[in-house]
Amino acid sequence: MSAYDIAVIGGDGIGPEVTRECMKVVDAAADVFGFQVRRTEYPFGSEHFLATGEIFPDAAFEEVRGMSAAYLGAIGDPRLPVGQIEFGIIAKMRFELDLYINLRPIKLYDERLCPLKGKTPEDVDMIIIRENTEGAYAGMHGFCHKGSPLEVATQTMVYTREGVERAVRFAFELARERNKKKQVTLIDKANAVRAHDLWTRTFAEVATEYPDIKTEHAYIDAACMWMIKNPEWFDVAVTPNLMGDIITDLGAMVQGGMGIAASGNIHPGRVSLFEPIHGSAPKHAGKNVASPVAAILAGSMMLDYLGQKTAAKAIESAVIELLRSERLKGVSTGAHPTNEVGDMVLAELRTVAAKV
Ligand code: IPM
Ligand code: MG
């Protein structure tokens, strides 16, 4: 029987609640489809930091490095300096584990979830590949004359040929594997950020190796417009880090909100990290009102990555069945108690699994 070691960090705010529901579903899938998930739970997050001064100790980090996958509920806490915990946990994992792909599917599961008039599930089905280790997130920043009227603050976007190429190549491979529109759109801001010329050239060169894949290009501002106006134009899109961060929140709204959007931080073949896109939503924490659907779908992405494709598909189908059955009123906060949604997905999973 295949067995996987998973590091689980529930994290801050609503993170632990939605993680619990995800793990309920993952465990059930393991049971039904005959594999084993061995979870190691870590207490890291803002509460733990405030209590112990510890963010992500080296010993734990090294353990995680040796696992099959990691799962994160959410992090962020207004009591801490902006970015401190995010950089200590999420950025640390992305950078030190070299998780260079941030895979963000934007898929509308049911028409009534979409805020756009007249758009159906056929119109909203794309995957954004966000380059995940470079750009504005590379950490090259500094200040001088801090606090004085002469203060200067800089942050350099960093792009390497290798970093750009591996993201672009991943996108082309994915478009081929998906076999839908067989199209990759490059989203950048090369008309203003001149360093994006590296993206333009790399994209064009890699594209010559994939004559079966159509290429498109959109500047990020226009891409935001198309995402709303004609989301059906996208299949696979690849984009630098910061642009990917922004457009995937927009995409999340198009697919029904932060309560449904999931993601994977991936280094193919190595330990990779799965998480819902939403934040920790401190004001909803501990109230059992957050939607666990995004977290559950992140669990499905994790199983897919681990090679448990049937189990992953079954979880996704369970969520789809539930959404379309209209028993699930929605994925907005407070639509249902968090644990009840987990139970509903579980019940649906058993029905789906019986048919596999
Ligand atoms: C995301 C988040 C993070 C990011 C934050 C928490 C640093 O917004 O995963 O999209 O900007 O990458
Ligand atoms: Mg974001």
mmCIF file with all atom_site columns, N, CA, C and O in Angstrom, residues 32-33 52 59 75 82 84 91 98 111 183 196 224 235 242-243 253 270 276 287 308 313 316 343:
data_model
loop_
_atom_site.group_PDB
_atom_site.id
_atom_site.type_symbol
_atom_site.label_atom_id
_atom_site.label_alt_id
_atom_site.label_comp_id
_atom_site.label_asym_id
_atom_site.label_entity_id
_atom_site.label_seq_id
_atom_site.pdbx_PDB_ins_code
_atom_site.Cartn_x
_atom_site.Cartn_y
_atom_site.Cartn_z
_atom_site.occupancy
_atom_site.B_iso_or_equiv
_atom_site.pdbx_formal_charge
_atom_site.auth_seq_id
_atom_site.auth_comp_id
_atom_site.auth_asym_id
_atom_site.auth_atom_id
_atom_site.pdbx_PDB_model_num
ATOM 1  N N  . VAL A 1 32  ? -10.864 4.757  1.407   1.00 0.00 ? 32  VAL A N  1
ATOM 2  C CA . VAL A 1 32  ? -11.630 4.192  0.293   1.00 0.00 ? 32  VAL A CA 1
ATOM 3  C C  . VAL A 1 32  ? -10.730 3.716  -0.844  1.00 0.00 ? 32  VAL A C  1
ATOM 4  O O  . VAL A 1 32  ? -10.952 2.661  -1.432  1.00 0.00 ? 32  VAL A O  1
ATOM 5  N N  . PHE A 1 33  ? -9.692  4.511  -1.150  1.00 0.00 ? 33  PHE A N  1
ATOM 6  C CA . PHE A 1 33  ? -8.875  4.186  -2.328  1.00 0.00 ? 33  PHE A CA 1
ATOM 7  C C  . PHE A 1 33  ? -7.604  3.411  -1.993  1.00 0.00 ? 33  PHE A C  1
ATOM 8  O O  . PHE A 1 33  ? -6.782  3.157  -2.868  1.00 0.00 ? 33  PHE A O  1
ATOM 9  N N  . THR A 1 52  ? 6.097   31.476 22.014  1.00 0.00 ? 52  THR A N  1
ATOM 10 C CA . THR A 1 52  ? 7.418   30.834 22.168  1.00 0.00 ? 52  THR A CA 1
ATOM 11 C C  . THR A 1 52  ? 8.568   31.591 21.503  1.00 0.00 ? 52  THR A C  1
ATOM 12 O O  . THR A 1 52  ? 9.729   31.267 21.738  1.00 0.00 ? 52  THR A O  1
ATOM 13 N N  . ALA A 1 59  ? 15.054  22.294 12.762  1.00 0.00 ? 59  ALA A N  1
ATOM 14 C CA . ALA A 1 59  ? 14.874  20.835 12.879  1.00 0.00 ? 59  ALA A CA 1
ATOM 15 C C  . ALA A 1 59  ? 13.558  20.423 12.215  1.00 0.00 ? 59  ALA A C  1
ATOM 16 O O  . ALA A 1 59  ? 13.504  19.441 11.463  1.00 0.00 ? 59  ALA A O  1
ATOM 17 N N  . ILE A 1 75  ? -2.000  31.612 7.065   1.00 0.00 ? 75  ILE A N  1
ATOM 18 C CA . ILE A 1 75  ? -1.226  32.357 8.052   1.00 0.00 ? 75  ILE A CA 1
ATOM 19 C C  . ILE A 1 75  ? -1.434  33.848 7.872   1.00 0.00 ? 75  ILE A C  1
ATOM 20 O O  . ILE A 1 75  ? -1.819  34.318 6.803   1.00 0.00 ? 75  ILE A O  1
ATOM 21 N N  . VAL A 1 82  ? 3.764   43.480 9.710   1.00 0.00 ? 82  VAL A N  1
ATOM 22 C CA . VAL A 1 82  ? 3.334   43.054 8.372   1.00 0.00 ? 82  VAL A CA 1
ATOM 23 C C  . VAL A 1 82  ? 4.383   42.139 7.727   1.00 0.00 ? 82  VAL A C  1
ATOM 24 O O  . VAL A 1 82  ? 5.558   42.489 7.673   1.00 0.00 ? 82  VAL A O  1
ATOM 25 N N  . GLN A 1 84  ? 5.813   39.396 8.653   1.00 0.00 ? 84  GLN A N  1
ATOM 26 C CA . GLN A 1 84  ? 6.785   38.608 9.432   1.00 0.00 ? 84  GLN A CA 1
ATOM 27 C C  . GLN A 1 84  ? 6.507   37.101 9.387   1.00 0.00 ? 84  GLN A C  1
ATOM 28 O O  . GLN A 1 84  ? 7.374   36.300 9.046   1.00 0.00 ? 84  GLN A O  1
ATOM 29 N N  . ALA A 1 91  ? 6.942   32.019 2.691   1.00 0.00 ? 91  ALA A N  1
ATOM 30 C CA . ALA A 1 91  ? 8.028   32.379 1.772   1.00 0.00 ? 91  ALA A CA 1
ATOM 31 C C  . ALA A 1 91  ? 9.235   31.479 2.019   1.00 0.00 ? 91  ALA A C  1
ATOM 32 O O  . ALA A 1 91  ? 9.904   31.052 1.086   1.00 0.00 ? 91  ALA A O  1
ATOM 33 N N  . ASP A 1 98  ? 12.491  25.511 -2.906  1.00 0.00 ? 98  ASP A N  1
ATOM 34 C CA . ASP A 1 98  ? 12.516  25.833 -4.332  1.00 0.00 ? 98  ASP A CA 1
ATOM 35 C C  . ASP A 1 98  ? 11.215  25.406 -5.037  1.00 0.00 ? 98  ASP A C  1
ATOM 36 O O  . ASP A 1 98  ? 11.234  24.736 -6.067  1.00 0.00 ? 98  ASP A O  1
ATOM 37 N N  . GLU A 1 111 ? -22.694 27.545 -12.197 1.00 0.00 ? 111 GLU A N  1
ATOM 38 C CA . GLU A 1 111 ? -22.989 28.874 -12.714 1.00 0.00 ? 111 GLU A CA 1
ATOM 39 C C  . GLU A 1 111 ? -23.368 29.875 -11.622 1.00 0.00 ? 111 GLU A C  1
ATOM 40 O O  . GLU A 1 111 ? -22.967 31.029 -11.652 1.00 0.00 ? 111 GLU A O  1
ATOM 41 N N  . GLN A 1 183 ? -3.435  25.916 -25.335 1.00 0.00 ? 183 GLN A N  1
ATOM 42 C CA . GLN A 1 183 ? -3.013  27.304 -25.485 1.00 0.00 ? 183 GLN A CA 1
ATOM 43 C C  . GLN A 1 183 ? -2.321  27.785 -24.214 1.00 0.00 ? 183 GLN A C  1
ATOM 44 O O  . GLN A 1 183 ? -2.750  27.468 -23.109 1.00 0.00 ? 183 GLN A O  1
ATOM 45 N N  . HIS A 1 196 ? 11.006  42.428 -18.169 1.00 0.00 ? 196 HIS A N  1
ATOM 46 C CA . HIS A 1 196 ? 10.121  41.360 -18.640 1.00 0.00 ? 196 HIS A CA 1
ATOM 47 C C  . HIS A 1 196 ? 10.432  40.949 -20.080 1.00 0.00 ? 196 HIS A C  1
ATOM 48 O O  . HIS A 1 196 ? 9.868   39.980 -20.585 1.00 0.00 ? 196 HIS A O  1
ATOM 49 N N  . CYS A 1 224 ? -6.367  41.403 -16.678 1.00 0.00 ? 224 CYS A N  1
ATOM 50 C CA . CYS A 1 224 ? -7.400  41.578 -15.650 1.00 0.00 ? 224 CYS A CA 1
ATOM 51 C C  . CYS A 1 224 ? -8.750  41.894 -16.313 1.00 0.00 ? 224 CYS A C  1
ATOM 52 O O  . CYS A 1 224 ? -9.796  41.398 -15.887 1.00 0.00 ? 224 CYS A O  1
ATOM 53 N N  . ASP A 1 235 ? -6.678  29.370 -21.169 1.00 0.00 ? 235 ASP A N  1
ATOM 54 C CA . ASP A 1 235 ? -6.542  27.934 -20.912 1.00 0.00 ? 235 ASP A CA 1
ATOM 55 C C  . ASP A 1 235 ? -5.461  27.797 -19.844 1.00 0.00 ? 235 ASP A C  1
ATOM 56 O O  . ASP A 1 235 ? -5.748  27.717 -18.656 1.00 0.00 ? 235 ASP A O  1
ATOM 57 N N  . LEU A 1 242 ? 4.533   38.436 -8.773  1.00 0.00 ? 242 LEU A N  1
ATOM 58 C CA . LEU A 1 242 ? 3.602   39.440 -8.226  1.00 0.00 ? 242 LEU A CA 1
ATOM 59 C C  . LEU A 1 242 ? 2.324   39.539 -9.071  1.00 0.00 ? 242 LEU A C  1
ATOM 60 O O  . LEU A 1 242 ? 1.218   39.666 -8.547  1.00 0.00 ? 242 LEU A O  1
ATOM 61 N N  . MET A 1 243 ? 2.490   39.451 -10.381 1.00 0.00 ? 243 MET A N  1
ATOM 62 C CA . MET A 1 243 ? 1.315   39.508 -11.248 1.00 0.00 ? 243 MET A CA 1
ATOM 63 C C  . MET A 1 243 ? 0.410   38.308 -11.017 1.00 0.00 ? 243 MET A C  1
ATOM 64 O O  . MET A 1 243 ? -0.808  38.411 -11.009 1.00 0.00 ? 243 MET A O  1
ATOM 65 N N  . MET A 1 253 ? -12.331 35.168 -7.445  1.00 0.00 ? 253 MET A N  1
ATOM 66 C CA . MET A 1 253 ? -13.669 35.756 -7.396  1.00 0.00 ? 253 MET A CA 1
ATOM 67 C C  . MET A 1 253 ? -14.520 35.268 -8.561  1.00 0.00 ? 253 MET A C  1
ATOM 68 O O  . MET A 1 253 ? -15.710 35.010 -8.419  1.00 0.00 ? 253 MET A O  1
ATOM 69 N N  . ARG A 1 270 ? 9.597   16.729 -5.977  1.00 0.00 ? 270 ARG A N  1
ATOM 70 C CA . ARG A 1 270 ? 10.068  16.950 -4.598  1.00 0.00 ? 270 ARG A CA 1
ATOM 71 C C  . ARG A 1 270 ? 8.901   17.318 -3.686  1.00 0.00 ? 270 ARG A C  1
ATOM 72 O O  . ARG A 1 270 ? 7.798   17.573 -4.156  1.00 0.00 ? 270 ARG A O  1
ATOM 73 N N  . PRO A 1 276 ? -5.100  26.491 0.591   1.00 0.00 ? 276 PRO A N  1
ATOM 74 C CA . PRO A 1 276 ? -6.137  27.325 -0.006  1.00 0.00 ? 276 PRO A CA 1
ATOM 75 C C  . PRO A 1 276 ? -5.535  28.709 -0.266  1.00 0.00 ? 276 PRO A C  1
ATOM 76 O O  . PRO A 1 276 ? -4.595  29.104 0.429   1.00 0.00 ? 276 PRO A O  1
ATOM 77 N N  . LYS A 1 287 ? -15.134 30.451 14.775  1.00 0.00 ? 287 LYS A N  1
ATOM 78 C CA . LYS A 1 287 ? -16.599 30.577 14.780  1.00 0.00 ? 287 LYS A CA 1
ATOM 79 C C  . LYS A 1 287 ? -17.282 29.498 13.952  1.00 0.00 ? 287 LYS A C  1
ATOM 80 O O  . LYS A 1 287 ? -18.504 29.488 13.829  1.00 0.00 ? 287 LYS A O  1
ATOM 81 N N  . GLN A 1 308 ? -2.141  10.025 -6.517  1.00 0.00 ? 308 GLN A N  1
ATOM 82 C CA . GLN A 1 308 ? -3.435  9.394  -6.220  1.00 0.00 ? 308 GLN A CA 1
ATOM 83 C C  . GLN A 1 308 ? -4.518  10.101 -7.038  1.00 0.00 ? 308 GLN A C  1
ATOM 84 O O  . GLN A 1 308 ? -5.403  10.774 -6.491  1.00 0.00 ? 308 GLN A O  1
ATOM 85 N N  . LYS A 1 313 ? -9.544  13.091 -7.983  1.00 0.00 ? 313 LYS A N  1
ATOM 86 C CA . LYS A 1 313 ? -10.690 13.346 -8.860  1.00 0.00 ? 313 LYS A CA 1
ATOM 87 C C  . LYS A 1 313 ? -11.996 13.115 -8.095  1.00 0.00 ? 313 LYS A C  1
ATOM 88 O O  . LYS A 1 313 ? -12.960 13.865 -8.245  1.00 0.00 ? 313 LYS A O  1
ATOM 89 N N  . GLU A 1 316 ? -12.740 16.040 -5.891  1.00 0.00 ? 316 GLU A N  1
ATOM 90 C CA . GLU A 1 316 ? -13.219 17.173 -6.697  1.00 0.00 ? 316 GLU A CA 1
ATOM 91 C C  . GLU A 1 316 ? -14.650 16.907 -7.165  1.00 0.00 ? 316 GLU A C  1
ATOM 92 O O  . GLU A 1 316 ? -15.517 17.791 -7.091  1.00 0.00 ? 316 GLU A O  1
ATOM 93 N N  . ASP A 1 343 ? -18.569 17.399 6.456   1.00 0.00 ? 343 ASP A N  1
ATOM 94 C CA . ASP A 1 343 ? -19.383 16.177 6.527   1.00 0.00 ? 343 ASP A CA 1
ATOM 95 C C  . ASP A 1 343 ? -20.133 15.934 5.217   1.00 0.00 ? 343 ASP A C  1
ATOM 96 O O  . ASP A 1 343 ? -20.257 14.796 4.763   1.00 0.00 ? 343 ASP A O  1
#
